[in-house]
Tab-separated table of C-alpha atoms in Angstrom:
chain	number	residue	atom	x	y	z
A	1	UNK	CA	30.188	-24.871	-16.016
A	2	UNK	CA	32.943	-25.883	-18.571
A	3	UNK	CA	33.642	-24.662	-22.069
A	4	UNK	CA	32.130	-27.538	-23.752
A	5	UNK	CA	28.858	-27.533	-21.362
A	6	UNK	CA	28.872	-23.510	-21.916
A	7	UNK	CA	29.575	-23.748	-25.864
A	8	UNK	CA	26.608	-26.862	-26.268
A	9	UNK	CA	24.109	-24.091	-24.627
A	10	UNK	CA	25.568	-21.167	-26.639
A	11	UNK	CA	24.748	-24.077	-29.480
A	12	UNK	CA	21.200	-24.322	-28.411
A	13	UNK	CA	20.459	-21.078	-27.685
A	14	UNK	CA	21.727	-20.202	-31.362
A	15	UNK	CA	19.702	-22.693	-33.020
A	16	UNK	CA	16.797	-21.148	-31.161
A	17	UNK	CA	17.111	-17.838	-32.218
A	18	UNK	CA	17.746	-19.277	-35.818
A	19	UNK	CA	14.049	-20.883	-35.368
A	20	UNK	CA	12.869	-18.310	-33.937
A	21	UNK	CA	13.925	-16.047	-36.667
A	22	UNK	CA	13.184	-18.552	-39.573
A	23	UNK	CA	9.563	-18.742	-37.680
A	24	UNK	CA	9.042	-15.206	-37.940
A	25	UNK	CA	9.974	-15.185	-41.579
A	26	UNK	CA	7.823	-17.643	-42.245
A	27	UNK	CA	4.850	-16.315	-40.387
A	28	UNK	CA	5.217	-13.572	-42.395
A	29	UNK	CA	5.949	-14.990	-45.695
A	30	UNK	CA	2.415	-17.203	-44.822
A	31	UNK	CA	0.620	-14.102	-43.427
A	32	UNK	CA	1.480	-12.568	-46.944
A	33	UNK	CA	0.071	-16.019	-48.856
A	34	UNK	CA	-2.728	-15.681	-47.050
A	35	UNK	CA	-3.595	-11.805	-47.676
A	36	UNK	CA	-2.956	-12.393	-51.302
A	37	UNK	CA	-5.277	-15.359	-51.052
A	38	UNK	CA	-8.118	-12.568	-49.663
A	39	UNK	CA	-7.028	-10.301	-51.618
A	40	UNK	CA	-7.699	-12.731	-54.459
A	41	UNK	CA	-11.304	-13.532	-53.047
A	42	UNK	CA	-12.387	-10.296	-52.707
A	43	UNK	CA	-10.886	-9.473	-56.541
A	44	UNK	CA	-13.693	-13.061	-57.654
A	45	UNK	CA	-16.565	-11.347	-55.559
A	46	UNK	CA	-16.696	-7.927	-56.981
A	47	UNK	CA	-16.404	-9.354	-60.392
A	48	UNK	CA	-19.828	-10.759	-59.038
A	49	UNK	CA	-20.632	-7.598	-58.045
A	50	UNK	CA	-20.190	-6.053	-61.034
A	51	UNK	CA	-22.550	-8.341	-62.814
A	52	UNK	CA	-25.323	-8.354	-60.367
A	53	UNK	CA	-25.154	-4.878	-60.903
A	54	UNK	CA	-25.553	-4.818	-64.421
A	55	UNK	CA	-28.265	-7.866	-64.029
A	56	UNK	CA	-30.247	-5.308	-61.316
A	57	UNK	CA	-29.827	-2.415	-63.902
A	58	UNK	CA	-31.160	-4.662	-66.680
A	59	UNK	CA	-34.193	-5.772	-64.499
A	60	UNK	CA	-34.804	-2.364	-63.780
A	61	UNK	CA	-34.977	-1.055	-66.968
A	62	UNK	CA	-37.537	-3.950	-68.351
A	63	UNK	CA	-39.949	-3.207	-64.702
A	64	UNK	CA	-40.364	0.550	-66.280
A	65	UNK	CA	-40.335	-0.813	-69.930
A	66	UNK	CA	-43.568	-2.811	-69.049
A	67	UNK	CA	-44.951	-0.636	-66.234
A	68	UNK	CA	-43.924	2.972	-67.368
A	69	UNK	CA	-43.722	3.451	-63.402
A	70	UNK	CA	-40.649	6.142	-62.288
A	71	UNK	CA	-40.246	3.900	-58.949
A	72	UNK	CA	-38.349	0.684	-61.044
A	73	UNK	CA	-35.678	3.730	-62.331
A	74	UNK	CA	-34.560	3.335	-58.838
A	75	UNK	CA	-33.079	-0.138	-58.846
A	76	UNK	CA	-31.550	1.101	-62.575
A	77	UNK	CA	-30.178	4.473	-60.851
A	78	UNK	CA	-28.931	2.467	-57.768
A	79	UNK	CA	-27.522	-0.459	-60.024
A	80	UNK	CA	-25.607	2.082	-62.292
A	81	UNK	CA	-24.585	3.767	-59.346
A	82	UNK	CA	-23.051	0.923	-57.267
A	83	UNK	CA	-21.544	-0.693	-60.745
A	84	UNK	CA	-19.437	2.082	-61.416
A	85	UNK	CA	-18.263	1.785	-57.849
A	86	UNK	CA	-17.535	-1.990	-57.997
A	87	UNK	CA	-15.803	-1.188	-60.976
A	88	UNK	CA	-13.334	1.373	-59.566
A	89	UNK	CA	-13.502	-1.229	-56.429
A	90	UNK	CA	-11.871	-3.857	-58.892
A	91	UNK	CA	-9.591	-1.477	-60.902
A	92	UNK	CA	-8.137	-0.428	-57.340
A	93	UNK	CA	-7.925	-4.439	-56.308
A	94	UNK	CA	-6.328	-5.614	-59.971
A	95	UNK	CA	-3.915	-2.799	-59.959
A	96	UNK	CA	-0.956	-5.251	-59.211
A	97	UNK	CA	-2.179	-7.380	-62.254
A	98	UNK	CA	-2.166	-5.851	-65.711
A	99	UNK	CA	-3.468	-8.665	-67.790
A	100	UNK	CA	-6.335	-8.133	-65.646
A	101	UNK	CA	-6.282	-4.237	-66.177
A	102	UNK	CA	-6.441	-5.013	-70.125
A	103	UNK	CA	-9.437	-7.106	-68.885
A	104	UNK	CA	-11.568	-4.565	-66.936
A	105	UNK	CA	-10.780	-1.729	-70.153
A	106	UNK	CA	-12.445	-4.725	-72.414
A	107	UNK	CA	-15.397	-5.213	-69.913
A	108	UNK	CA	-15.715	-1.881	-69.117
A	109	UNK	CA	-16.206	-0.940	-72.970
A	110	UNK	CA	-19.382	-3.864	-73.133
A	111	UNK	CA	-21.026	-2.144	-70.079
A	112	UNK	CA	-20.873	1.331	-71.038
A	113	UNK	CA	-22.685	-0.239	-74.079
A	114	UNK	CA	-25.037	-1.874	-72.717
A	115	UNK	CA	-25.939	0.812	-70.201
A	116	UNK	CA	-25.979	3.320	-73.059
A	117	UNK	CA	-28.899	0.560	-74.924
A	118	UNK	CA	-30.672	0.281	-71.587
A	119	UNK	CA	-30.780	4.425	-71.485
A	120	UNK	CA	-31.776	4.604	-75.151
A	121	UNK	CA	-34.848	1.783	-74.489
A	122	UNK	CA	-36.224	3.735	-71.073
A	123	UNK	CA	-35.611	7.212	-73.678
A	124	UNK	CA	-37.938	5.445	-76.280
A	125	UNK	CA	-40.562	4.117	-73.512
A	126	UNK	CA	-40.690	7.071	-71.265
A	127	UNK	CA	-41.268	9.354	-75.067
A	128	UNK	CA	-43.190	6.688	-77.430
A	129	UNK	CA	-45.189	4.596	-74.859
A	130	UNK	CA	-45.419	0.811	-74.598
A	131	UNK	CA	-45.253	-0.259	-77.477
A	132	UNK	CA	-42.579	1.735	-78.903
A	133	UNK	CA	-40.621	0.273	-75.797
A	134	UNK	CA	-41.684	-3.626	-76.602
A	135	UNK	CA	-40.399	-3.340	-80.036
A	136	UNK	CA	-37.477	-1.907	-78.693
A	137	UNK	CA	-36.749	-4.681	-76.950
A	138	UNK	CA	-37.931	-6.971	-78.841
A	139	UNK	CA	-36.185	-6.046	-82.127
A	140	UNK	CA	-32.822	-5.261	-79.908
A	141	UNK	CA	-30.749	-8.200	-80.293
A	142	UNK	CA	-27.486	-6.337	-79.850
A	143	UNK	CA	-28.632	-6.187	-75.764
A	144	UNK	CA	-28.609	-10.182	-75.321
A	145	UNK	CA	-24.756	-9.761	-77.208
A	146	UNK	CA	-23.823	-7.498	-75.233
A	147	UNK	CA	-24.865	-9.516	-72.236
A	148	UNK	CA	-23.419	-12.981	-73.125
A	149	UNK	CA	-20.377	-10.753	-73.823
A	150	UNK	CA	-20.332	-9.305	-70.675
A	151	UNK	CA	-20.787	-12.872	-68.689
A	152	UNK	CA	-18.124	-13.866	-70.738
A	153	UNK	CA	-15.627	-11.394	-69.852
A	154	UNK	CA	-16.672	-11.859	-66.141
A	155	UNK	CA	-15.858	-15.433	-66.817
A	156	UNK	CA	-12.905	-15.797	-68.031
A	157	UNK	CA	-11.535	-12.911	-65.409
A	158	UNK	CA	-12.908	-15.192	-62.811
A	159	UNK	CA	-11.295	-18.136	-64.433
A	160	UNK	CA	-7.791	-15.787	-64.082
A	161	UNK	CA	-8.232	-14.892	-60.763
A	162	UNK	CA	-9.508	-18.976	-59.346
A	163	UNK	CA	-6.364	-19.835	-61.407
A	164	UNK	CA	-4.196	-17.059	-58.993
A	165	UNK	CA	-6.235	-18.259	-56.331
A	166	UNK	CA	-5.247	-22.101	-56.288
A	167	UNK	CA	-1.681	-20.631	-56.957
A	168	UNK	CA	-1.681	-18.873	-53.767
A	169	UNK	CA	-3.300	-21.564	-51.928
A	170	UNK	CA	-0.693	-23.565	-52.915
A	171	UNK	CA	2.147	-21.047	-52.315
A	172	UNK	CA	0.456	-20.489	-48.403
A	173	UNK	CA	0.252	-24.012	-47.940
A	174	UNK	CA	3.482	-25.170	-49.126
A	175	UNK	CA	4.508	-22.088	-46.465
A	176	UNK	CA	2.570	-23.191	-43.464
A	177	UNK	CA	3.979	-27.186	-44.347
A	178	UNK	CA	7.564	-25.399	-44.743
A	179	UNK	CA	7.541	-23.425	-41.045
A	180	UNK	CA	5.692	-26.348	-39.588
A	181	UNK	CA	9.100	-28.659	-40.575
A	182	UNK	CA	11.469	-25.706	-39.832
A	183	UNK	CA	9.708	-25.498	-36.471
A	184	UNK	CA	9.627	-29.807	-35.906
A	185	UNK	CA	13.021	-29.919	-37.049
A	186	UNK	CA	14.403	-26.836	-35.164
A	187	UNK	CA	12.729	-27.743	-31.546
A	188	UNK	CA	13.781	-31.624	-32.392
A	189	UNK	CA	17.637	-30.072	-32.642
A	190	UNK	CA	17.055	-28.138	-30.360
A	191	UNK	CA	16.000	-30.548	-27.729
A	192	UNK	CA	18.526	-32.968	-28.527
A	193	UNK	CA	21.324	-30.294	-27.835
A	194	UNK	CA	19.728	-29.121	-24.574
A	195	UNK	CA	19.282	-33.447	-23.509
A	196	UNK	CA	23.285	-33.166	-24.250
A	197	UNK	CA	23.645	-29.904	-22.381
A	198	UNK	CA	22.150	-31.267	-19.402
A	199	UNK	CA	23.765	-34.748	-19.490
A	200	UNK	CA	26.783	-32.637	-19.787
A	201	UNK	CA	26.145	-30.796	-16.255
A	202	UNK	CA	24.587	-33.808	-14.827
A	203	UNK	CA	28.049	-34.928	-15.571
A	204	UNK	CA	30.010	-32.178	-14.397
A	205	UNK	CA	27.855	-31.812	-11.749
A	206	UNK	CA	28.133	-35.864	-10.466
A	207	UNK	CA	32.675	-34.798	-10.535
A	208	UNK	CA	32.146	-31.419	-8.831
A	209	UNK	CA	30.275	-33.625	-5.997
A	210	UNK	CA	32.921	-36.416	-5.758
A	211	UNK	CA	35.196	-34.037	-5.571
A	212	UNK	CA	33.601	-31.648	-3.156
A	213	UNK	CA	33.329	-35.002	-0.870
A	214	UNK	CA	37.024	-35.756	-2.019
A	215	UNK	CA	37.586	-32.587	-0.197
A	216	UNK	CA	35.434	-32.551	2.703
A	217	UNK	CA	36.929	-36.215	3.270
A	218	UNK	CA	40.750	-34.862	2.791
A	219	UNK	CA	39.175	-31.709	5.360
A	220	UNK	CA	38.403	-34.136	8.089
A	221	UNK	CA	41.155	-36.252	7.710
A	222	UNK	CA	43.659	-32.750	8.091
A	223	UNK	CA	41.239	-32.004	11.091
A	224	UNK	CA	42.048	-35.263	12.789
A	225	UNK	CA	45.670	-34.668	11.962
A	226	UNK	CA	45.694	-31.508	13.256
A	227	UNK	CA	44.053	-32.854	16.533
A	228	UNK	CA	46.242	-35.411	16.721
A	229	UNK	CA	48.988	-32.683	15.780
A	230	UNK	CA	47.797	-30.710	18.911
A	231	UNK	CA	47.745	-33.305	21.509
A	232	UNK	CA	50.838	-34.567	20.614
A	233	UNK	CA	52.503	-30.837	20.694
A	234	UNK	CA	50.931	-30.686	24.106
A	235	UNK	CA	52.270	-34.155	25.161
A	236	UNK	CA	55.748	-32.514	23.729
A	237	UNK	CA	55.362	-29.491	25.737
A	238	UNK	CA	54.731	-31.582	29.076
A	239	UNK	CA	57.587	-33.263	28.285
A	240	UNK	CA	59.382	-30.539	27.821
A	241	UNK	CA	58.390	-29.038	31.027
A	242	UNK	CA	59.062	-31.800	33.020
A	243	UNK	CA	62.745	-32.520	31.810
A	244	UNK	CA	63.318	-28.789	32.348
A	245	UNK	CA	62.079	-29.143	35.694
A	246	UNK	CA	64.096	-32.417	36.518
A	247	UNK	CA	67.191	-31.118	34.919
A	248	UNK	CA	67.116	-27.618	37.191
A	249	UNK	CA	68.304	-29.874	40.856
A	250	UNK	CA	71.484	-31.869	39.272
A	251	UNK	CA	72.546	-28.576	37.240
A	252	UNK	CA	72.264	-26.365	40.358
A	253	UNK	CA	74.700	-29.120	42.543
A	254	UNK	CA	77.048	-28.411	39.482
A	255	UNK	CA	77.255	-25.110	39.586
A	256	UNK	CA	77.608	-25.352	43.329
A	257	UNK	CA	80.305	-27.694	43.738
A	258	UNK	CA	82.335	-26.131	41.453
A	259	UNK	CA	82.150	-22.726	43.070
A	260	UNK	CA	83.249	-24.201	46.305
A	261	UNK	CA	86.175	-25.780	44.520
A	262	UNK	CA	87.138	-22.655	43.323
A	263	UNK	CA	86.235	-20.750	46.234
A	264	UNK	CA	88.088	-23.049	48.684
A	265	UNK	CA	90.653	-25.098	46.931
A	266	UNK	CA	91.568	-22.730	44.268
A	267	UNK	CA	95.181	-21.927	46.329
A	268	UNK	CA	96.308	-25.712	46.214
A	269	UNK	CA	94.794	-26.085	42.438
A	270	UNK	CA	96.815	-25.685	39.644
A	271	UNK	CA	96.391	-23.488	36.393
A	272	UNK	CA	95.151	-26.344	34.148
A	273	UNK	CA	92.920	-27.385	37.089
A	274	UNK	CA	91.306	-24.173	37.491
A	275	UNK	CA	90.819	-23.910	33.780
A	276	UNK	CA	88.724	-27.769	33.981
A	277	UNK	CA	86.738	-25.354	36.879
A	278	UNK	CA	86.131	-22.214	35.111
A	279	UNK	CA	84.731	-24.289	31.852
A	280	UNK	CA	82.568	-26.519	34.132
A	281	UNK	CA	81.038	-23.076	35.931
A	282	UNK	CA	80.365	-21.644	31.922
A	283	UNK	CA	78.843	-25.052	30.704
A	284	UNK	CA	76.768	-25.036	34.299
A	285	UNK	CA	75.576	-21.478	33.330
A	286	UNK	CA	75.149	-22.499	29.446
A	287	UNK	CA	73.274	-25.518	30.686
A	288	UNK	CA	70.934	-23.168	32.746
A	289	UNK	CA	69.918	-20.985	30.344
A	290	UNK	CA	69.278	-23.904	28.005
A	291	UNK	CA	66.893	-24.637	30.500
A	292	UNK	CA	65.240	-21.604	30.695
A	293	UNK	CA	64.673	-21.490	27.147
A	294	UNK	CA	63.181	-25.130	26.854
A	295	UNK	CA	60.860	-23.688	29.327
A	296	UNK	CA	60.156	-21.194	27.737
A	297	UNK	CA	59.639	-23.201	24.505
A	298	UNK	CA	56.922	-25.255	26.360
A	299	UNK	CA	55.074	-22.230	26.855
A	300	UNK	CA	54.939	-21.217	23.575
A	301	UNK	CA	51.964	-23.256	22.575
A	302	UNK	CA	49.917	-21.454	24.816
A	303	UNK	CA	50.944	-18.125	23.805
A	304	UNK	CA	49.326	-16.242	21.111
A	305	UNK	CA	51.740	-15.298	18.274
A	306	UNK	CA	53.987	-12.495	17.879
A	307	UNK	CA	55.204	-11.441	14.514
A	308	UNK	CA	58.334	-9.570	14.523
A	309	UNK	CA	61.467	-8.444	12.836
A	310	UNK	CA	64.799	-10.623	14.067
A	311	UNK	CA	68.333	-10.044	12.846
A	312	UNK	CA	70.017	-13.022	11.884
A	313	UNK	CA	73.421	-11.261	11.927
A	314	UNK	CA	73.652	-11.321	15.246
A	315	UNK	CA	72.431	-15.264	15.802
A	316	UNK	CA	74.947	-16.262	13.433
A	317	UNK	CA	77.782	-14.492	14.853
A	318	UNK	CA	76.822	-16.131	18.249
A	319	UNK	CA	76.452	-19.669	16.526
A	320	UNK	CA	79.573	-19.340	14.896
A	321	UNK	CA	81.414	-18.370	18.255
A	322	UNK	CA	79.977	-21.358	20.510
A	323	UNK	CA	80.759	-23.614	17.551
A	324	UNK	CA	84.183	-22.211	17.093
A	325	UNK	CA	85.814	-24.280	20.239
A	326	UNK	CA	84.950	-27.677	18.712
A	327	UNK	CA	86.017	-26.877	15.487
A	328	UNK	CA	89.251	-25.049	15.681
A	329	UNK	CA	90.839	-28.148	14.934
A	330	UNK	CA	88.952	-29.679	12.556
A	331	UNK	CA	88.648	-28.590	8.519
A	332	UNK	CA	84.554	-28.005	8.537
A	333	UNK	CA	83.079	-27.385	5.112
């Protein structure tokens, strides 16, 4: 893989993580929305709570009014009871909103009122009788103020919290539409970058091939030439063998000759004469071990090799001395 195929991934995988991180933000920042929006829902129904409360304490209170029977003090008790809970329940679910706290204290001032007139009318019936109770009630017009009061408090905290409500709604919304685009356009750039990435490789990967067959082509062509390299060394070495061979018969009738020249005729031979003898017998014997070595040399191919230290002192001082002869009158550079 190259640098531009590697950086194009380390692109993509970047841009990934960035989506992947921008995701989770989101996811959160819409899992928040949408807790608030609960939150918010649960804040509207205990505010109806609170007043079917009140309406079960009220409905309560007229049952004994007309009846004088203990058993409807129940449904007062019990609505008494679980409004003062649902209104803790809301003070604990408005905390985070104060205009709603100033709210509940308003509210909570018309109920303890209008609990404290329901008390008073069950003290007058449950001392004075019916009647006593009727006219309470029906000469009581502060209850039905109260009440209206009440309902209107509830309403307009309602009204507040749908207001907060369609807020939030819109706030989670316009979150889910934002990671929903982050998301599109993310995996869109992402995928576009990877499409690259691979046409990239494909790329790379189409020159590696030509190239590997490039090589395997140049492989087999060095294989042929080292066939051909080998049968022609062997072809050489025949060669070689066979002209050393040939050359052995005419070299040995040299050397021969001359040594019954010298051996025979050496008393009516002069000095020079001798001399032409003596070089003929050393070129014979130089010509031999020529020989020998280009024999040797054809056997080399067949030998396995042998690393070793040579001195090349000694080689040149023996090249220099057989070429010194030859040049002893000539100026060699």
């Amino acid at each position: 893989m190259t640098l531009t195929s590697k950086c194009i991934a380390a692109s993509a995988l970047f841009i990934l993580l960035g989506i992947g991180v921008l995701s989770f933000r989101s996811t959160l920042r819409e899992q928040e929305s949408r807790e608030w929006v609960t939150h918010t829902h649960l804040v509207i129904a205990k505010l109806q709570d609170i007043l079917i409360d009140i309406t079960q304490a009220e409905a309560g209170q007229r049952g004994y009014i007309l009846t004088g029977d203990e058993k409807y003090l129940k449904p007062f008790d019990d609505g008494v009871t679980r409004l003062q809970a649902d209104t803790e329940g809301f003070r604990s679910l408005a905390s985070d909103n104060p205009r709603q706290e100033e709210a509940l204290q308003r509210l909570d001032a018309l109920i303890q009122a209008r609990l404290a007139a329901l008390r008073e009318r069950i003290e007058i019936r449950r001392r004075y009788g019916l009647e006593a109770g009727a006219k309470a009630v029906e000469f009581g017009n502060n209850g039905e103020f109260l009440m209206n009061g009440i309902r209107e408090r509830i309403g307009e905290m309602r009204q507040a919290e749908e207001r907060l409500l369609g807020q939030r709604l819109s706030t989670a919304a316009a979150s889910s539409r934002r990671m929903r685009t982050i998301i599109i356009l993310g995996n869109t750039v992402a995928i576009l970058i990877l499409s690259l990435a691979g046409f990239v490789i494909h790329r790379e990967t189409n020159k590696r091939n030509l190239a590997e067959q490039d090589l395997r082509h140049a492989n087999q062509g060095l294989e042929r030439r080292t066939l051909e390299l080998s049968e022609t060394n062997h072809e050489l070495e025949s060669f070689s063998y066979s002209v050393a061979h040939d050359l052995r018969a005419p070299l040995r009738q040299i050397a021969g000759y001359s040594n019954v020249l010298s051996r025979d005729h050496a008393p009516v031979l002069n000095a020079e004469a001798r001399r032409y003898l003596n070089k003929i017998d050393e070129g014979a014997l130089k010509m031999g071990r020529l020989v020998d070595d280009l024999l040797s040399l054809s056997r080399v191919g067949r030998q396995q090799l042998d690393f070793h230290t040579t001195p090349l002192s000694s080689l040149l001082r023996q090249v220099v001395e057989d070429l010194a002869p030859e040049c002893s009158e000539r100026n060699v550079e």
